[in-house]
Amino acid sequence: MPIEVKNELGKIQVMNEVIATLAGSAALECYGLVGMASRNQFKDGIAELLGRENLRRGVEVRHEKDRTEIDLYIIVSYGTKISVVAQNVQAKVKYVMNEVIGLQVNTVNIFVQGVRVA
């Protein structure tokens, strides 16, 4: 279901896949993040690290009435403080969604799926 953004010129419909890709790209710019993890798949208890072409597989976008929520499944770098990395990712994703699309995101949930030694 696409998000509809209204402005003085008319309406813009943005598909969830576009929002997921933008959110994943914004998250990858944060220090301490190794990459995105698949939200559906574990292999032997180890999260699958996604490449740049599959970023949206690690992001889930939900719309409920006037609320937008984004879930990010990430893998962090060993030696970084997980809570700080998660807070930075949340802030960056909210900022990018507001600036690029004009979409107010109510909640950005972070699910740390693993830690990788770089």
mmCIF file of N, CA and C in Angstrom:
data_model
loop_
_atom_site.group_PDB
_atom_site.id
_atom_site.type_symbol
_atom_site.label_atom_id
_atom_site.label_comp_id
_atom_site.label_asym_id
_atom_site.label_seq_id
_atom_site.Cartn_x
_atom_site.Cartn_y
_atom_site.Cartn_z
ATOM 1 N N MET A 1 0.840 -1.171 0.000
ATOM 2 C CA MET A 1 0.000 0.000 0.000
ATOM 3 C C MET A 1 0.888 1.238 0.000
ATOM 4 N N PRO A 2 0.773 2.079 -0.997
ATOM 5 C CA PRO A 2 1.640 3.255 -1.062
ATOM 6 C C PRO A 2 1.235 4.336 -0.064
ATOM 7 N N ILE A 3 2.212 5.141 0.295
ATOM 8 C CA ILE A 3 1.960 6.305 1.147
ATOM 9 C C ILE A 3 1.615 7.464 0.232
ATOM 10 N N GLU A 4 0.640 8.235 0.651
ATOM 11 C CA GLU A 4 0.233 9.382 -0.139
ATOM 12 C C GLU A 4 0.654 10.657 0.594
ATOM 13 N N VAL A 5 1.485 11.456 -0.066
ATOM 14 C CA VAL A 5 1.947 12.728 0.490
ATOM 15 C C VAL A 5 1.259 13.834 -0.297
ATOM 16 N N LYS A 6 0.611 14.737 0.423
ATOM 17 C CA LYS A 6 -0.091 15.839 -0.240
ATOM 18 C C LYS A 6 0.679 17.133 -0.031
ATOM 19 N N ASN A 7 0.747 17.933 -1.097
ATOM 20 C CA ASN A 7 1.327 19.268 -0.997
ATOM 21 C C ASN A 7 0.483 20.230 -1.811
ATOM 22 N N GLU A 8 0.953 21.458 -1.969
ATOM 23 C CA GLU A 8 0.151 22.472 -2.668
ATOM 24 C C GLU A 8 -0.015 22.183 -4.160
ATOM 25 N N LEU A 9 0.841 21.350 -4.719
ATOM 26 C CA LEU A 9 0.765 21.028 -6.142
ATOM 27 C C LEU A 9 -0.074 19.791 -6.449
ATOM 28 N N GLY A 10 -0.351 18.975 -5.446
ATOM 29 C CA GLY A 10 -1.127 17.765 -5.684
ATOM 30 C C GLY A 10 -0.723 16.648 -4.750
ATOM 31 N N LYS A 11 -0.869 15.403 -5.223
ATOM 32 C CA LYS A 11 -0.572 14.218 -4.423
ATOM 33 C C LYS A 11 0.604 13.451 -5.019
ATOM 34 N N ILE A 12 1.354 12.835 -4.128
ATOM 35 C CA ILE A 12 2.466 11.977 -4.529
ATOM 36 C C ILE A 12 2.277 10.641 -3.827
ATOM 37 N N GLN A 13 2.357 9.560 -4.589
ATOM 38 C CA GLN A 13 2.272 8.234 -4.000
ATOM 39 C C GLN A 13 3.666 7.598 -4.008
ATOM 40 N N VAL A 14 4.087 7.147 -2.826
ATOM 41 C CA VAL A 14 5.395 6.533 -2.673
ATOM 42 C C VAL A 14 5.185 5.096 -2.203
ATOM 43 N N MET A 15 5.707 4.145 -2.961
ATOM 44 C CA MET A 15 5.555 2.728 -2.633
ATOM 45 C C MET A 15 6.422 2.350 -1.427
ATOM 46 N N ASN A 16 5.990 1.320 -0.708
ATOM 47 C CA ASN A 16 6.732 0.856 0.467
ATOM 48 C C ASN A 16 8.147 0.409 0.120
ATOM 49 N N GLU A 17 8.339 -0.152 -1.084
ATOM 50 C CA GLU A 17 9.668 -0.602 -1.487
ATOM 51 C C GLU A 17 10.647 0.567 -1.587
ATOM 52 N N VAL A 18 10.153 1.706 -2.040
ATOM 53 C CA VAL A 18 11.000 2.898 -2.139
ATOM 54 C C VAL A 18 11.369 3.391 -0.746
ATOM 55 N N ILE A 19 10.406 3.410 0.152
ATOM 56 C CA ILE A 19 10.663 3.843 1.528
ATOM 57 C C ILE A 19 11.666 2.903 2.192
ATOM 58 N N ALA A 20 11.500 1.609 1.982
ATOM 59 C CA ALA A 20 12.418 0.627 2.567
ATOM 60 C C ALA A 20 13.833 0.791 2.035
ATOM 61 N N THR A 21 13.972 1.023 0.748
ATOM 62 C CA THR A 21 15.296 1.213 0.154
ATOM 63 C C THR A 21 15.958 2.481 0.686
ATOM 64 N N LEU A 22 15.210 3.568 0.786
ATOM 65 C CA LEU A 22 15.753 4.813 1.333
ATOM 66 C C LEU A 22 16.161 4.651 2.794
ATOM 67 N N ALA A 23 15.334 3.971 3.575
ATOM 68 C CA ALA A 23 15.649 3.753 4.988
ATOM 69 C C ALA A 23 16.909 2.900 5.138
ATOM 70 N N GLY A 24 17.038 1.857 4.330
ATOM 71 C CA GLY A 24 18.231 1.013 4.377
ATOM 72 C C GLY A 24 19.484 1.756 3.966
ATOM 73 N N SER A 25 19.383 2.588 2.936
ATOM 74 C CA SER A 25 20.537 3.383 2.490
ATOM 75 C C SER A 25 20.952 4.393 3.552
ATOM 76 N N ALA A 26 19.967 5.015 4.189
ATOM 77 C CA ALA A 26 20.266 5.981 5.255
ATOM 78 C C ALA A 26 20.947 5.288 6.429
ATOM 79 N N ALA A 27 20.476 4.105 6.775
ATOM 80 C CA ALA A 27 21.053 3.372 7.892
ATOM 81 C C ALA A 27 22.508 3.001 7.624
ATOM 82 N N LEU A 28 22.829 2.621 6.387
ATOM 83 C CA LEU A 28 24.190 2.206 6.053
ATOM 84 C C LEU A 28 25.217 3.323 6.192
ATOM 85 N N GLU A 29 24.766 4.569 6.228
ATOM 86 C CA GLU A 29 25.680 5.695 6.383
ATOM 87 C C GLU A 29 26.136 5.869 7.830
ATOM 88 N N CYS A 30 25.545 5.150 8.758
ATOM 89 C CA CYS A 30 25.852 5.309 10.178
ATOM 90 C C CYS A 30 27.092 4.501 10.571
ATOM 91 N N TYR A 31 27.914 5.097 11.406
ATOM 92 C CA TYR A 31 29.112 4.443 11.914
ATOM 93 C C TYR A 31 28.726 3.261 12.803
ATOM 94 N N GLY A 32 29.429 2.171 12.661
ATOM 95 C CA GLY A 32 29.209 1.003 13.501
ATOM 96 C C GLY A 32 28.265 -0.014 12.899
ATOM 97 N N LEU A 33 27.664 0.323 11.767
ATOM 98 C CA LEU A 33 26.735 -0.591 11.115
ATOM 99 C C LEU A 33 27.475 -1.342 10.018
ATOM 100 N N VAL A 34 27.461 -2.672 10.097
ATOM 101 C CA VAL A 34 28.101 -3.500 9.076
ATOM 102 C C VAL A 34 27.191 -3.618 7.871
ATOM 103 N N GLY A 35 25.897 -3.809 8.127
ATOM 104 C CA GLY A 35 24.943 -3.948 7.035
ATOM 105 C C GLY A 35 23.573 -4.325 7.545
ATOM 106 N N MET A 36 22.703 -4.592 6.589
ATOM 107 C CA MET A 36 21.343 -4.989 6.899
ATOM 108 C C MET A 36 21.261 -6.515 6.911
ATOM 109 N N ALA A 37 20.368 -7.044 7.751
ATOM 110 C CA ALA A 37 20.148 -8.483 7.835
ATOM 111 C C ALA A 37 18.768 -8.803 7.290
ATOM 112 N N SER A 38 18.625 -9.968 6.734
ATOM 113 C CA SER A 38 17.332 -10.405 6.237
ATOM 114 C C SER A 38 16.386 -10.575 7.413
ATOM 115 N N ARG A 39 15.178 -10.073 7.285
ATOM 116 C CA ARG A 39 14.213 -10.164 8.388
ATOM 117 C C ARG A 39 13.532 -11.518 8.449
ATOM 118 N N ASN A 40 13.648 -12.314 7.421
ATOM 119 C CA ASN A 40 12.923 -13.577 7.356
ATOM 120 C C ASN A 40 13.781 -14.811 7.562
ATOM 121 N N GLN A 41 15.071 -14.699 7.434
ATOM 122 C CA GLN A 41 15.868 -15.888 7.257
ATOM 123 C C GLN A 41 17.064 -15.926 8.199
ATOM 124 N N PHE A 42 17.231 -17.046 8.874
ATOM 125 C CA PHE A 42 18.438 -17.312 9.647
ATOM 126 C C PHE A 42 19.062 -18.594 9.109
ATOM 127 N N LYS A 43 20.383 -18.607 9.008
ATOM 128 C CA LYS A 43 21.091 -19.808 8.580
ATOM 129 C C LYS A 43 21.978 -20.264 9.733
ATOM 130 N N ASP A 44 21.642 -21.373 10.337
ATOM 131 C CA ASP A 44 22.391 -21.923 11.461
ATOM 132 C C ASP A 44 22.551 -20.904 12.585
ATOM 133 N N GLY A 45 21.530 -20.099 12.833
ATOM 134 C CA GLY A 45 21.572 -19.114 13.912
ATOM 135 C C GLY A 45 22.366 -17.863 13.576
ATOM 136 N N ILE A 46 22.808 -17.737 12.331
ATOM 137 C CA ILE A 46 23.596 -16.574 11.916
ATOM 138 C C ILE A 46 22.783 -15.772 10.904
ATOM 139 N N ALA A 47 22.689 -14.482 11.125
ATOM 140 C CA ALA A 47 21.917 -13.623 10.232
ATOM 141 C C ALA A 47 22.636 -13.467 8.897
ATOM 142 N N GLU A 48 21.867 -13.437 7.823
ATOM 143 C CA GLU A 48 22.408 -13.257 6.477
ATOM 144 C C GLU A 48 22.659 -11.770 6.233
ATOM 145 N N LEU A 49 23.878 -11.420 5.866
ATOM 146 C CA LEU A 49 24.233 -10.037 5.554
ATOM 147 C C LEU A 49 23.802 -9.728 4.128
ATOM 148 N N LEU A 50 22.999 -8.683 3.966
ATOM 149 C CA LEU A 50 22.465 -8.329 2.657
ATOM 150 C C LEU A 50 23.373 -7.343 1.940
ATOM 151 N N GLY A 51 23.419 -7.443 0.632
ATOM 152 C CA GLY A 51 24.164 -6.488 -0.176
ATOM 153 C C GLY A 51 23.331 -5.244 -0.442
ATOM 154 N N ARG A 52 23.932 -4.254 -1.054
ATOM 155 C CA ARG A 52 23.242 -2.989 -1.324
ATOM 156 C C ARG A 52 22.025 -3.157 -2.231
ATOM 157 N N GLU A 53 22.048 -4.151 -3.100
ATOM 158 C CA GLU A 53 20.917 -4.335 -4.018
ATOM 159 C C GLU A 53 19.699 -4.948 -3.321
ATOM 160 N N ASN A 54 19.863 -5.485 -2.114
ATOM 161 C CA ASN A 54 18.758 -6.134 -1.397
ATOM 162 C C ASN A 54 18.419 -5.446 -0.087
ATOM 163 N N LEU A 55 18.680 -4.163 0.031
ATOM 164 C CA LEU A 55 18.473 -3.462 1.300
ATOM 165 C C LEU A 55 17.043 -3.570 1.813
ATOM 166 N N ARG A 56 16.081 -3.516 0.932
ATOM 167 C CA ARG A 56 14.691 -3.491 1.394
ATOM 168 C C ARG A 56 14.264 -4.797 2.042
ATOM 169 N N ARG A 57 15.016 -5.874 1.849
ATOM 170 C CA ARG A 57 14.698 -7.136 2.521
ATOM 171 C C ARG A 57 14.965 -7.057 4.021
ATOM 172 N N GLY A 58 15.760 -6.095 4.449
ATOM 173 C CA GLY A 58 16.050 -5.912 5.870
ATOM 174 C C GLY A 58 15.236 -4.806 6.508
ATOM 175 N N VAL A 59 14.225 -4.328 5.800
ATOM 176 C CA VAL A 59 13.395 -3.225 6.289
ATOM 177 C C VAL A 59 11.929 -3.590 6.109
ATOM 178 N N GLU A 60 11.136 -3.287 7.114
ATOM 179 C CA GLU A 60 9.689 -3.489 7.022
ATOM 180 C C GLU A 60 9.010 -2.152 7.296
ATOM 181 N N VAL A 61 8.086 -1.771 6.425
ATOM 182 C CA VAL A 61 7.354 -0.504 6.551
ATOM 183 C C VAL A 61 5.889 -0.827 6.799
ATOM 184 N N ARG A 62 5.320 -0.213 7.839
ATOM 185 C CA ARG A 62 3.907 -0.415 8.164
ATOM 186 C C ARG A 62 3.202 0.924 8.297
ATOM 187 N N HIS A 63 1.953 0.957 7.822
ATOM 188 C CA HIS A 63 1.102 2.139 7.952
ATOM 189 C C HIS A 63 -0.183 1.717 8.648
ATOM 190 N N GLU A 64 -0.479 2.394 9.712
ATOM 191 C CA GLU A 64 -1.721 2.135 10.434
ATOM 192 C C GLU A 64 -2.386 3.484 10.691
ATOM 193 N N LYS A 65 -3.463 3.720 9.987
ATOM 194 C CA LYS A 65 -4.183 4.993 10.060
ATOM 195 C C LYS A 65 -3.225 6.132 9.743
ATOM 196 N N ASP A 66 -2.917 6.997 10.690
ATOM 197 C CA ASP A 66 -2.032 8.134 10.438
ATOM 198 C C ASP A 66 -0.621 7.905 10.969
ATOM 199 N N ARG A 67 -0.282 6.668 11.265
ATOM 200 C CA ARG A 67 1.036 6.341 11.825
ATOM 201 C C ARG A 67 1.868 5.559 10.819
ATOM 202 N N THR A 68 3.148 5.877 10.770
ATOM 203 C CA THR A 68 4.087 5.132 9.936
ATOM 204 C C THR A 68 5.177 4.578 10.836
ATOM 205 N N GLU A 69 5.416 3.284 10.714
ATOM 206 C CA GLU A 69 6.454 2.624 11.501
ATOM 207 C C GLU A 69 7.413 1.907 10.570
ATOM 208 N N ILE A 70 8.698 1.976 10.916
ATOM 209 C CA ILE A 70 9.729 1.308 10.131
ATOM 210 C C ILE A 70 10.524 0.401 11.059
ATOM 211 N N ASP A 71 10.674 -0.862 10.667
ATOM 212 C CA ASP A 71 11.501 -1.821 11.392
ATOM 213 C C ASP A 71 12.755 -2.075 10.577
ATOM 214 N N LEU A 72 13.915 -1.957 11.224
ATOM 215 C CA LEU A 72 15.202 -2.199 10.564
ATOM 216 C C LEU A 72 15.897 -3.370 11.250
ATOM 217 N N TYR A 73 16.347 -4.315 10.464
ATOM 218 C CA TYR A 73 17.070 -5.482 10.955
ATOM 219 C C TYR A 73 18.533 -5.298 10.559
ATOM 220 N N ILE A 74 19.397 -5.097 11.569
ATOM 221 C CA ILE A 74 20.771 -4.687 11.285
ATOM 222 C C ILE A 74 21.795 -5.640 11.895
ATOM 223 N N ILE A 75 23.024 -5.515 11.388
ATOM 224 C CA ILE A 75 24.186 -6.197 11.939
ATOM 225 C C ILE A 75 25.203 -5.112 12.279
ATOM 226 N N VAL A 76 25.669 -5.112 13.522
ATOM 227 C CA VAL A 76 26.593 -4.071 13.969
ATOM 228 C C VAL A 76 28.021 -4.600 14.016
ATOM 229 N N SER A 77 28.954 -3.679 14.050
ATOM 230 C CA SER A 77 30.371 -3.995 14.093
ATOM 231 C C SER A 77 30.796 -4.315 15.525
ATOM 232 N N TYR A 78 31.649 -5.305 15.669
ATOM 233 C CA TYR A 78 32.183 -5.670 16.980
ATOM 234 C C TYR A 78 32.992 -4.506 17.541
ATOM 235 N N GLY A 79 32.799 -4.235 18.817
ATOM 236 C CA GLY A 79 33.557 -3.180 19.478
ATOM 237 C C GLY A 79 32.823 -1.847 19.543
ATOM 238 N N THR A 80 31.681 -1.752 18.926
ATOM 239 C CA THR A 80 30.883 -0.529 19.010
ATOM 240 C C THR A 80 29.794 -0.722 20.054
ATOM 241 N N LYS A 81 29.343 0.373 20.612
ATOM 242 C CA LYS A 81 28.268 0.319 21.595
ATOM 243 C C LYS A 81 26.940 0.193 20.847
ATOM 244 N N ILE A 82 26.283 -0.929 21.023
ATOM 245 C CA ILE A 82 25.084 -1.256 20.252
ATOM 246 C C ILE A 82 23.990 -0.215 20.439
ATOM 247 N N SER A 83 23.780 0.247 21.653
ATOM 248 C CA SER A 83 22.711 1.215 21.900
ATOM 249 C C SER A 83 22.968 2.537 21.182
ATOM 250 N N VAL A 84 24.220 2.962 21.118
ATOM 251 C CA VAL A 84 24.557 4.215 20.430
ATOM 252 C C VAL A 84 24.372 4.058 18.920
ATOM 253 N N VAL A 85 24.802 2.927 18.372
ATOM 254 C CA VAL A 85 24.615 2.674 16.940
ATOM 255 C C VAL A 85 23.123 2.667 16.604
ATOM 256 N N ALA A 86 22.320 1.999 17.424
ATOM 257 C CA ALA A 86 20.874 1.918 17.188
ATOM 258 C C ALA A 86 20.233 3.301 17.250
ATOM 259 N N GLN A 87 20.622 4.135 18.223
ATOM 260 C CA GLN A 87 20.076 5.487 18.326
ATOM 261 C C GLN A 87 20.465 6.334 17.122
ATOM 262 N N ASN A 88 21.698 6.199 16.655
ATOM 263 C CA ASN A 88 22.137 6.944 15.478
ATOM 264 C C ASN A 88 21.366 6.534 14.230
ATOM 265 N N VAL A 89 21.119 5.236 14.087
ATOM 266 C CA VAL A 89 20.357 4.737 12.940
ATOM 267 C C VAL A 89 18.926 5.272 12.997
ATOM 268 N N GLN A 90 18.318 5.235 14.168
ATOM 269 C CA GLN A 90 16.960 5.761 14.320
ATOM 270 C C GLN A 90 16.883 7.228 13.915
ATOM 271 N N ALA A 91 17.803 8.034 14.427
ATOM 272 C CA ALA A 91 17.797 9.467 14.131
ATOM 273 C C ALA A 91 18.029 9.726 12.641
ATOM 274 N N LYS A 92 18.970 9.022 12.043
ATOM 275 C CA LYS A 92 19.289 9.219 10.628
ATOM 276 C C LYS A 92 18.112 8.846 9.733
ATOM 277 N N VAL A 93 17.464 7.719 10.012
ATOM 278 C CA VAL A 93 16.336 7.266 9.193
ATOM 279 C C VAL A 93 15.174 8.244 9.307
ATOM 280 N N LYS A 94 14.869 8.695 10.519
ATOM 281 C CA LYS A 94 13.780 9.670 10.690
ATOM 282 C C LYS A 94 14.077 10.958 9.931
ATOM 283 N N TYR A 95 15.315 11.428 10.017
ATOM 284 C CA TYR A 95 15.710 12.663 9.333
ATOM 285 C C TYR A 95 15.582 12.515 7.821
ATOM 286 N N VAL A 96 16.112 11.430 7.267
ATOM 287 C CA VAL A 96 16.082 11.220 5.815
ATOM 288 C C VAL A 96 14.643 11.084 5.319
ATOM 289 N N MET A 97 13.810 10.350 6.029
ATOM 290 C CA MET A 97 12.415 10.196 5.604
ATOM 291 C C MET A 97 11.696 11.548 5.578
ATOM 292 N N ASN A 98 11.978 12.384 6.549
ATOM 293 C CA ASN A 98 11.348 13.701 6.602
ATOM 294 C C ASN A 98 11.873 14.620 5.509
ATOM 295 N N GLU A 99 13.176 14.597 5.269
ATOM 296 C CA GLU A 99 13.781 15.507 4.300
ATOM 297 C C GLU A 99 13.579 15.067 2.847
ATOM 298 N N VAL A 100 13.697 13.778 2.568
ATOM 299 C CA VAL A 100 13.629 13.294 1.190
ATOM 300 C C VAL A 100 12.186 13.139 0.717
ATOM 301 N N ILE A 101 11.354 12.519 1.542
ATOM 302 C CA ILE A 101 9.982 12.240 1.129
ATOM 303 C C ILE A 101 8.987 13.227 1.735
ATOM 304 N N GLY A 102 9.339 13.828 2.858
ATOM 305 C CA GLY A 102 8.392 14.670 3.571
ATOM 306 C C GLY A 102 7.453 13.840 4.418
ATOM 307 N N LEU A 103 7.908 12.651 4.795
ATOM 308 C CA LEU A 103 7.102 11.702 5.548
ATOM 309 C C LEU A 103 7.494 11.746 7.015
ATOM 310 N N GLN A 104 6.525 11.994 7.873
ATOM 311 C CA GLN A 104 6.763 11.958 9.313
ATOM 312 C C GLN A 104 6.672 10.516 9.775
ATOM 313 N N VAL A 105 7.773 9.954 10.218
ATOM 314 C CA VAL A 105 7.822 8.584 10.715
ATOM 315 C C VAL A 105 7.632 8.643 12.226
ATOM 316 N N ASN A 106 6.648 7.911 12.722
ATOM 317 C CA ASN A 106 6.360 7.919 14.153
ATOM 318 C C ASN A 106 7.338 7.062 14.938
ATOM 319 N N THR A 107 7.665 5.892 14.399
ATOM 320 C CA THR A 107 8.506 4.952 15.131
ATOM 321 C C THR A 107 9.506 4.292 14.194
ATOM 322 N N VAL A 108 10.763 4.205 14.652
ATOM 323 C CA VAL A 108 11.794 3.425 13.956
ATOM 324 C C VAL A 108 12.282 2.386 14.954
ATOM 325 N N ASN A 109 11.949 1.132 14.715
ATOM 326 C CA ASN A 109 12.354 0.035 15.586
ATOM 327 C C ASN A 109 13.605 -0.614 15.023
ATOM 328 N N ILE A 110 14.572 -0.872 15.893
ATOM 329 C CA ILE A 110 15.832 -1.489 15.491
ATOM 330 C C ILE A 110 15.907 -2.887 16.088
ATOM 331 N N PHE A 111 16.186 -3.863 15.237
ATOM 332 C CA PHE A 111 16.383 -5.241 15.675
ATOM 333 C C PHE A 111 17.802 -5.639 15.295
ATOM 334 N N VAL A 112 18.663 -5.784 16.297
ATOM 335 C CA VAL A 112 20.052 -6.166 16.048
ATOM 336 C C VAL A 112 20.089 -7.678 15.887
ATOM 337 N N GLN A 113 20.421 -8.122 14.676
ATOM 338 C CA GLN A 113 20.418 -9.550 14.368
ATOM 339 C C GLN A 113 21.773 -10.214 14.558
ATOM 340 N N GLY A 114 22.812 -9.396 14.679
ATOM 341 C CA GLY A 114 24.125 -10.002 14.861
ATOM 342 C C GLY A 114 25.216 -8.963 15.036
ATOM 343 N N VAL A 115 26.403 -9.466 15.383
ATOM 344 C CA VAL A 115 27.605 -8.654 15.542
ATOM 345 C C VAL A 115 28.679 -9.300 14.680
ATOM 346 N N ARG A 116 29.360 -8.492 13.888
ATOM 347 C CA ARG A 116 30.402 -9.015 13.003
ATOM 348 C C ARG A 116 31.745 -8.382 13.330
ATOM 349 N N VAL A 117 32.778 -9.189 13.253
ATOM 350 C CA VAL A 117 34.129 -8.689 13.391
ATOM 351 C C VAL A 117 34.554 -8.192 12.031
ATOM 352 N N ALA A 118 34.960 -6.931 11.962
ATOM 353 C CA ALA A 118 35.293 -6.320 10.670
ATOM 354 C C ALA A 118 36.603 -6.740 10.136
#
